[in-house]
mmCIF file of C-alpha atoms and ligand atoms in Angstrom:
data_model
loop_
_atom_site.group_PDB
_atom_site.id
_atom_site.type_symbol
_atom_site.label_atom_id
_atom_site.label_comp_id
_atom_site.label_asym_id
_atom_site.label_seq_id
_atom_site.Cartn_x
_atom_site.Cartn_y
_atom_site.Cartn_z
ATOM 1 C CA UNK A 259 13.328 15.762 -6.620
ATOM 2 C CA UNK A 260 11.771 13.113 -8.907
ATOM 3 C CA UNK A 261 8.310 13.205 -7.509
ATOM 4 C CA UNK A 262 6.705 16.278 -6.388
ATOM 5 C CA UNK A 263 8.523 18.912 -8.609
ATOM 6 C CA UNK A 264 8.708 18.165 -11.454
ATOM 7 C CA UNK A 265 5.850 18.733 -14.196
ATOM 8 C CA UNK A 266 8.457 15.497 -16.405
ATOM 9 C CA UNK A 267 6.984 12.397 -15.322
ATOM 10 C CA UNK A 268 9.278 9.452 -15.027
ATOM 11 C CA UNK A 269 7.109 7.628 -17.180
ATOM 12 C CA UNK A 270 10.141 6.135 -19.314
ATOM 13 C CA UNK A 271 10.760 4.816 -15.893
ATOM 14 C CA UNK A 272 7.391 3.000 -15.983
ATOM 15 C CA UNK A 273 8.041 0.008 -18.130
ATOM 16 C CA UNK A 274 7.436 -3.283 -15.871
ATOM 17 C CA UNK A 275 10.102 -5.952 -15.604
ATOM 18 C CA UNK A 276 8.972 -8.290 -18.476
ATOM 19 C CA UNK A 277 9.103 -11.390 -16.234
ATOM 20 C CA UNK A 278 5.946 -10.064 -13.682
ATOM 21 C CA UNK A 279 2.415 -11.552 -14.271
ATOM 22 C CA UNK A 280 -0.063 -9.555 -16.307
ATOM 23 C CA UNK A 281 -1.624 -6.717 -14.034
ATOM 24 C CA UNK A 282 1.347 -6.669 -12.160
ATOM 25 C CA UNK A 283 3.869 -3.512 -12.393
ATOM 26 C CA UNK A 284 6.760 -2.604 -9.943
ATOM 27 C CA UNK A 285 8.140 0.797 -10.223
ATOM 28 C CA UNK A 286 11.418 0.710 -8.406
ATOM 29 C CA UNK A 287 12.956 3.862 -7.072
ATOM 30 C CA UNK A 288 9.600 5.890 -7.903
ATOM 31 C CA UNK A 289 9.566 8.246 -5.257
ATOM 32 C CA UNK A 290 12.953 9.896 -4.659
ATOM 33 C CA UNK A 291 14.399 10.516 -0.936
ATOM 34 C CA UNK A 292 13.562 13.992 -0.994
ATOM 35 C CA UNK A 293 9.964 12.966 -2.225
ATOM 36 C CA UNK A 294 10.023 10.217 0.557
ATOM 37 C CA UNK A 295 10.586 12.658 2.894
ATOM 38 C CA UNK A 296 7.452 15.088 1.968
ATOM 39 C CA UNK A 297 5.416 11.853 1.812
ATOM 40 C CA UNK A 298 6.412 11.180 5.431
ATOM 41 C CA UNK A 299 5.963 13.986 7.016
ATOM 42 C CA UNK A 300 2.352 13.929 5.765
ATOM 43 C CA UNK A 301 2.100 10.304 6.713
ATOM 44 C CA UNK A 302 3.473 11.743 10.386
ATOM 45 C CA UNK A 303 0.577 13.667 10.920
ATOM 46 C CA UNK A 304 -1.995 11.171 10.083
ATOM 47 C CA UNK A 305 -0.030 8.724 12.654
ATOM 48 C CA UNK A 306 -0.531 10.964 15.263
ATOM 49 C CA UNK A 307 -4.274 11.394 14.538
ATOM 50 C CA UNK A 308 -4.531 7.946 14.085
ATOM 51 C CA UNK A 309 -2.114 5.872 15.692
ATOM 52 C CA UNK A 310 -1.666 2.343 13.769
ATOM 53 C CA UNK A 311 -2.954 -0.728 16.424
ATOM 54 C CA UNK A 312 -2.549 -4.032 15.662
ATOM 55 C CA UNK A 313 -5.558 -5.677 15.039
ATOM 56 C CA UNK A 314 -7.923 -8.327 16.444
ATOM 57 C CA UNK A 315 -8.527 -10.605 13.331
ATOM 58 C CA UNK A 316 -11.458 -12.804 12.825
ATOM 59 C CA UNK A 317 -10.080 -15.642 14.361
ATOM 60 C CA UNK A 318 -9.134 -13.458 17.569
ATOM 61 C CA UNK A 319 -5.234 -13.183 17.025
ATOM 62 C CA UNK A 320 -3.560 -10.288 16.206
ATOM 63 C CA UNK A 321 -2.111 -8.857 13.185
ATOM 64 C CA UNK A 322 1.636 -8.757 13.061
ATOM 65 C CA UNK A 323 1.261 -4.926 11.308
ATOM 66 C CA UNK A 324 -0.097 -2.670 12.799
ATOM 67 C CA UNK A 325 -2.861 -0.469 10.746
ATOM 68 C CA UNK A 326 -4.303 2.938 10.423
ATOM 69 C CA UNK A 327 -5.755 4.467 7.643
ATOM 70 C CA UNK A 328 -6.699 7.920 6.153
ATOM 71 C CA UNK A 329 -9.533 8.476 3.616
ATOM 72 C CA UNK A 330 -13.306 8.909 3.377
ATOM 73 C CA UNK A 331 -13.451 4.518 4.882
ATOM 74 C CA UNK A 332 -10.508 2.800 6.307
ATOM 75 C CA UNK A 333 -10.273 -1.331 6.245
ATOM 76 C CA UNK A 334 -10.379 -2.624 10.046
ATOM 77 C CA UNK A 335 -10.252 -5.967 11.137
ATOM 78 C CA UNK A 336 -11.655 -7.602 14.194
ATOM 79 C CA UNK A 337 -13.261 -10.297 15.328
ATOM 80 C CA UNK A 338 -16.779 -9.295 13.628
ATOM 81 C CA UNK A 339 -14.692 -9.570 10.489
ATOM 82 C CA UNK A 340 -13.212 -7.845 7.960
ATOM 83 C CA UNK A 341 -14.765 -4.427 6.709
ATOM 84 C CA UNK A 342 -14.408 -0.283 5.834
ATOM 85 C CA UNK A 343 -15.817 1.698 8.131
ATOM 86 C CA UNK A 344 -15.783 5.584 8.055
ATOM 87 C CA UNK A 345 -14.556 5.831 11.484
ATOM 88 C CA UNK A 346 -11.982 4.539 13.692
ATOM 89 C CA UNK A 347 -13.073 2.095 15.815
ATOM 90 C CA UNK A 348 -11.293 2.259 18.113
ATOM 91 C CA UNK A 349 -11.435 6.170 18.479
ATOM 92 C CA UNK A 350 -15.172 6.827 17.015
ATOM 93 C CA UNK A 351 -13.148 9.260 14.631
ATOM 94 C CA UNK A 352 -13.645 9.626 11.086
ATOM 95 C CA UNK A 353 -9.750 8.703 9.401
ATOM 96 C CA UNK A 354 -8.024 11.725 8.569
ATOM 97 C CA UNK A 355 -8.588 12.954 4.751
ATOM 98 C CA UNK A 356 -5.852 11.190 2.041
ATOM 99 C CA UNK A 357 -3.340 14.232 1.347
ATOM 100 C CA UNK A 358 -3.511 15.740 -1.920
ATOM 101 C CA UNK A 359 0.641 14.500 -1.975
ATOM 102 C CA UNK A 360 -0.490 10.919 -1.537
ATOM 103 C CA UNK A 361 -3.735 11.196 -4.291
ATOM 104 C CA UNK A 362 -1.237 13.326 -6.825
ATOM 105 C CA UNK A 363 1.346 10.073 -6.282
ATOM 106 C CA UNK A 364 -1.472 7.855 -7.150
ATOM 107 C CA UNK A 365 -2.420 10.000 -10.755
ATOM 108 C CA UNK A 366 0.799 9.946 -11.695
ATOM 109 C CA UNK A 367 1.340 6.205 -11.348
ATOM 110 C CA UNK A 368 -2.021 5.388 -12.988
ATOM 111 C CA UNK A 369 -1.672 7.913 -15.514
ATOM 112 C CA UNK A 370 -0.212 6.343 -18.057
ATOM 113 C CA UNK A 371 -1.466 2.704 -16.902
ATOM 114 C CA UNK A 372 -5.067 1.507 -17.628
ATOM 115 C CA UNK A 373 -6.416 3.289 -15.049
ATOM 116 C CA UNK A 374 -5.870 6.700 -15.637
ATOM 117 C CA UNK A 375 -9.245 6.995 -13.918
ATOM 118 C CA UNK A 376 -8.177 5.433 -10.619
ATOM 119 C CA UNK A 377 -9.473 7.493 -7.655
ATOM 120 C CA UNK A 378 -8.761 6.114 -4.107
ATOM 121 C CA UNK A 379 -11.354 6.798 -1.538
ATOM 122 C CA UNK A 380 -9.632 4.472 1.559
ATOM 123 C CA UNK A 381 -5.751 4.238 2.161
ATOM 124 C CA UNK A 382 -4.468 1.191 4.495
ATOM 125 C CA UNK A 383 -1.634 2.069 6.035
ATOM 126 C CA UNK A 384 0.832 -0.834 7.803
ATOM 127 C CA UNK A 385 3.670 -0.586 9.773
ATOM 128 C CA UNK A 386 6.247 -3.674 10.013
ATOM 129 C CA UNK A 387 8.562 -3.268 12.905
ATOM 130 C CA UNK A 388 10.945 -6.412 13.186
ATOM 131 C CA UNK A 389 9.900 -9.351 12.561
ATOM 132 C CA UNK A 390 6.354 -8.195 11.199
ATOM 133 C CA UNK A 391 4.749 -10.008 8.171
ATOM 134 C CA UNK A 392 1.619 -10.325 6.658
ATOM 135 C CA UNK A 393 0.329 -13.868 5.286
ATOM 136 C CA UNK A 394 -1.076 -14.611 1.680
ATOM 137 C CA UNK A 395 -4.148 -12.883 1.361
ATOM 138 C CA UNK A 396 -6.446 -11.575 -1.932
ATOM 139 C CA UNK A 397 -8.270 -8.158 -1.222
ATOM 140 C CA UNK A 398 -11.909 -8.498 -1.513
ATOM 141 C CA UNK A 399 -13.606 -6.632 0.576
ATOM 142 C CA UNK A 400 -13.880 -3.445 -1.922
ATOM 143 C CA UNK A 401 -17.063 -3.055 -4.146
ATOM 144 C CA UNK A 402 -15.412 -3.306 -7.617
ATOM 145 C CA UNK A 403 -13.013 -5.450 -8.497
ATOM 146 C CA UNK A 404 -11.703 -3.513 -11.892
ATOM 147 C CA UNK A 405 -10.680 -0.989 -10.167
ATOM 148 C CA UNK A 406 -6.232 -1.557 -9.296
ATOM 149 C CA UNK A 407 -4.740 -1.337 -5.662
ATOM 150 C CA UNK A 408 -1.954 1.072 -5.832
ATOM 151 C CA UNK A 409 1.271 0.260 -3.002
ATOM 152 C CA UNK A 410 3.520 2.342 -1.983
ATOM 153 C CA UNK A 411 6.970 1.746 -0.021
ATOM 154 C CA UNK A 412 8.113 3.218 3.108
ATOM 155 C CA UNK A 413 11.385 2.746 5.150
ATOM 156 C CA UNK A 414 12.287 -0.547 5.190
ATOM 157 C CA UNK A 415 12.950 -2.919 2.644
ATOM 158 C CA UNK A 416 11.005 -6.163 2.171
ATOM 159 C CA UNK A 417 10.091 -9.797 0.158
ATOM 160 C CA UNK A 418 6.771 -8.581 -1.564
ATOM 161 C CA UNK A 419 4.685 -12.302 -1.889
ATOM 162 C CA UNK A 420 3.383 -12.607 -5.024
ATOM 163 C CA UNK A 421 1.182 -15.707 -5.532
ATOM 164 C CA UNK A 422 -1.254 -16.838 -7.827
ATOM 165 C CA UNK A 423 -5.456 -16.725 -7.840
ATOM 166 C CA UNK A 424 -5.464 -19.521 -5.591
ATOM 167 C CA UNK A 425 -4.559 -20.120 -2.142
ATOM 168 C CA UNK A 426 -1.891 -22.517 -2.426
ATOM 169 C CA UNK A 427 0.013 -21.452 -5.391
ATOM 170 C CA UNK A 428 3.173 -21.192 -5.763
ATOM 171 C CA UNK A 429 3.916 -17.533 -4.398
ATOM 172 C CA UNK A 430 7.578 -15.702 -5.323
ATOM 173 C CA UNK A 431 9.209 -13.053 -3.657
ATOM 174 C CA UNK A 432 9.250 -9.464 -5.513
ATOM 175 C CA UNK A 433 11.950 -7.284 -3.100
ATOM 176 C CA UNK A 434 10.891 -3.765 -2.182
ATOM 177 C CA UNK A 435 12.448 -0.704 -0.880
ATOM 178 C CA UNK A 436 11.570 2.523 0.303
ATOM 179 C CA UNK A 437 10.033 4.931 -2.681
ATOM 180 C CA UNK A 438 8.986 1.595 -4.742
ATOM 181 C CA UNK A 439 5.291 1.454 -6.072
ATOM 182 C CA UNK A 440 3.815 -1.853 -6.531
ATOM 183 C CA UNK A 441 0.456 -1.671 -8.783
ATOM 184 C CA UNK A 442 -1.916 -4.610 -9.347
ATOM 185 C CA UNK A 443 -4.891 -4.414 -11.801
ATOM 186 C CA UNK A 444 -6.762 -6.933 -13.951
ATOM 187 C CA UNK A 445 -5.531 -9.740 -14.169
ATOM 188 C CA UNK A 446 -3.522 -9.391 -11.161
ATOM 189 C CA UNK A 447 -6.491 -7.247 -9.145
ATOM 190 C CA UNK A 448 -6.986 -10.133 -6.788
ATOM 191 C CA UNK A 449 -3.896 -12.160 -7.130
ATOM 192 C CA UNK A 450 -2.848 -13.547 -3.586
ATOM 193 C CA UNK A 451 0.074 -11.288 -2.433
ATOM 194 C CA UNK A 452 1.532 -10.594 1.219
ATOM 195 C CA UNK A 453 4.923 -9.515 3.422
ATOM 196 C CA UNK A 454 7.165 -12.335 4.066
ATOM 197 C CA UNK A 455 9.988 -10.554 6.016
ATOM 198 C CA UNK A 456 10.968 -6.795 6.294
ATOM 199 C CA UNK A 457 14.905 -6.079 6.629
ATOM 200 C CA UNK A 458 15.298 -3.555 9.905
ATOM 201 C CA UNK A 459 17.809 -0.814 9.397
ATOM 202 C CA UNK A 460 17.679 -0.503 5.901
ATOM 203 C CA UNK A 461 15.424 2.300 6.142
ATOM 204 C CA UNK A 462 17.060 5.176 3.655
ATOM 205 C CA UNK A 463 15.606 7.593 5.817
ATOM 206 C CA UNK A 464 16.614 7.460 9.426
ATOM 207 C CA UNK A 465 13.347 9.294 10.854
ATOM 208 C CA UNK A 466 11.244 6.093 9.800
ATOM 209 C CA UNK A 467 11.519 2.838 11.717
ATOM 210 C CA UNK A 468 10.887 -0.289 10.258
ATOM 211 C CA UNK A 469 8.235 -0.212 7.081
ATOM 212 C CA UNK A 470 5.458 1.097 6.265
ATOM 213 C CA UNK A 471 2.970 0.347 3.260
ATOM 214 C CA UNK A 472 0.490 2.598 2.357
ATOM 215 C CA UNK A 473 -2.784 0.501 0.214
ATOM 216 C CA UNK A 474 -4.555 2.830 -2.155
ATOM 217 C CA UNK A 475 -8.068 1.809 -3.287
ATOM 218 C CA UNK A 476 -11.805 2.127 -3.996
ATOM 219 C CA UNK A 477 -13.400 0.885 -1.475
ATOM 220 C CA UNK A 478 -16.833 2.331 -2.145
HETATM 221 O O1 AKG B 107 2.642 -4.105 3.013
HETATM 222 C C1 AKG B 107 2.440 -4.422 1.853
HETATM 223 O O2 AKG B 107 3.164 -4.078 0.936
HETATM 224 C C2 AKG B 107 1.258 -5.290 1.539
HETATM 225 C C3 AKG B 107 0.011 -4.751 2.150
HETATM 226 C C4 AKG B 107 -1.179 -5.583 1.811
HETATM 227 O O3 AKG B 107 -1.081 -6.599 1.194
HETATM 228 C C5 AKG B 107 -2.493 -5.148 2.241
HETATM 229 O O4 AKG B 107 -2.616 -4.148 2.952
HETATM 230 O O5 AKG B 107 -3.473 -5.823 1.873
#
């Protein structure tokens, strides 16, 4: 197993395709399928917890995802606005605790990046059945903006938007698949990025259905 077991890291594995903007790195095939697997069946228990919703968004639709999260805040949407908040909502629960498989992922990605110091306190987690997306969007509702968002891939496989610092700019699709890791920092920390379309059945792992993302960052 690449992830998990191995004291090695991949790190020779780490150089980014030279065409992606600054502050932008894809690490394709990152997470093995054995290392997908452990990763689910620690996501499993925080679904069950926490069960993803869709949410109300500000202007009263819904999101096409639907969202949970684990960690000490989780992002929630409704039509209040958009915010962390320590508990679910929607339960009064606090989010379950990130699992120390997830947070050890997230060192070794940031490692040898320039964030070694990266240290996640919220993770967003989305699930894309058919015909889910998610629309052009910057993340901005986290304290400090230096600090990267770390994505990993679930199930699955997608068009990644990447856009520019603006709104309407030109946005390109990056494709994803389960056990990719998708890290934006710096000059890319709030580059506008979203889902354009998932591809159902091309899951690697049959227990997961459609895709899911899981968000690291520090909210607080
Ligand atoms: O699902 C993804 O890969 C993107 C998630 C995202 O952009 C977000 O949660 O803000």
């Amino acid at each position: 197993m690449r992830f998990m077991q191995t004291l090695e890291l991949p790190f020779a594995d780490l150089d980014p395709p030279p065409t992606l903007p600054e502050g932008l790195f894809h690490y394709a095939g990152f997470v093995d399928e054995a290392g997908q697997r452990r990763l689910y069946a620690a996501l499993a228990e925080i679904l069950k917890a926490a069960p993803p919703v869709q949410n109300r968004t500000r202007g009263g639709g819904l999101t096409s995802a639907a969202m949970t999260n684990c960690g000490a805040v989780g992002w929630w949407s409704d039509p209040k606005g958009y915010r962390y908040s320590p508990t679910c909502p929607g339960t009064g629960l606090p989010w379950p605790p990130i699992p120390g498989d997830f947070l050890q992922l997230v060192q070794w990605v940031t490692a040898k990046s320039p964030w070694p110091d990266f240290t996640p306190d919220a993770c967003l987690i989305n699930w894309y059945g058919e015909g889910a997306k998610m629309g052009l969007h910057q993340d901005r509702d986290e304290r400090d903006f230096s600090q990267p968002i770390v994505t990993v891939c679930l199930g699955d496989s997608a068009d990644f938007m990447v856009g520019g610092l603006a709104r309407n700019d030109k946005a390109t699709a990056l494709k994803v698949h389960s056990g990719d890791v998708l890290l934006m920092g710096g000059a890319s920390r709030m580059r506008f990025h979203g889902i354009r379309k998932i591809y159902p059945g091309t899951s690697p792992l049959p227990e997961i259905t459609g895709r899911y993302s899981l968000t690291f960052r520090k909210a607080l």
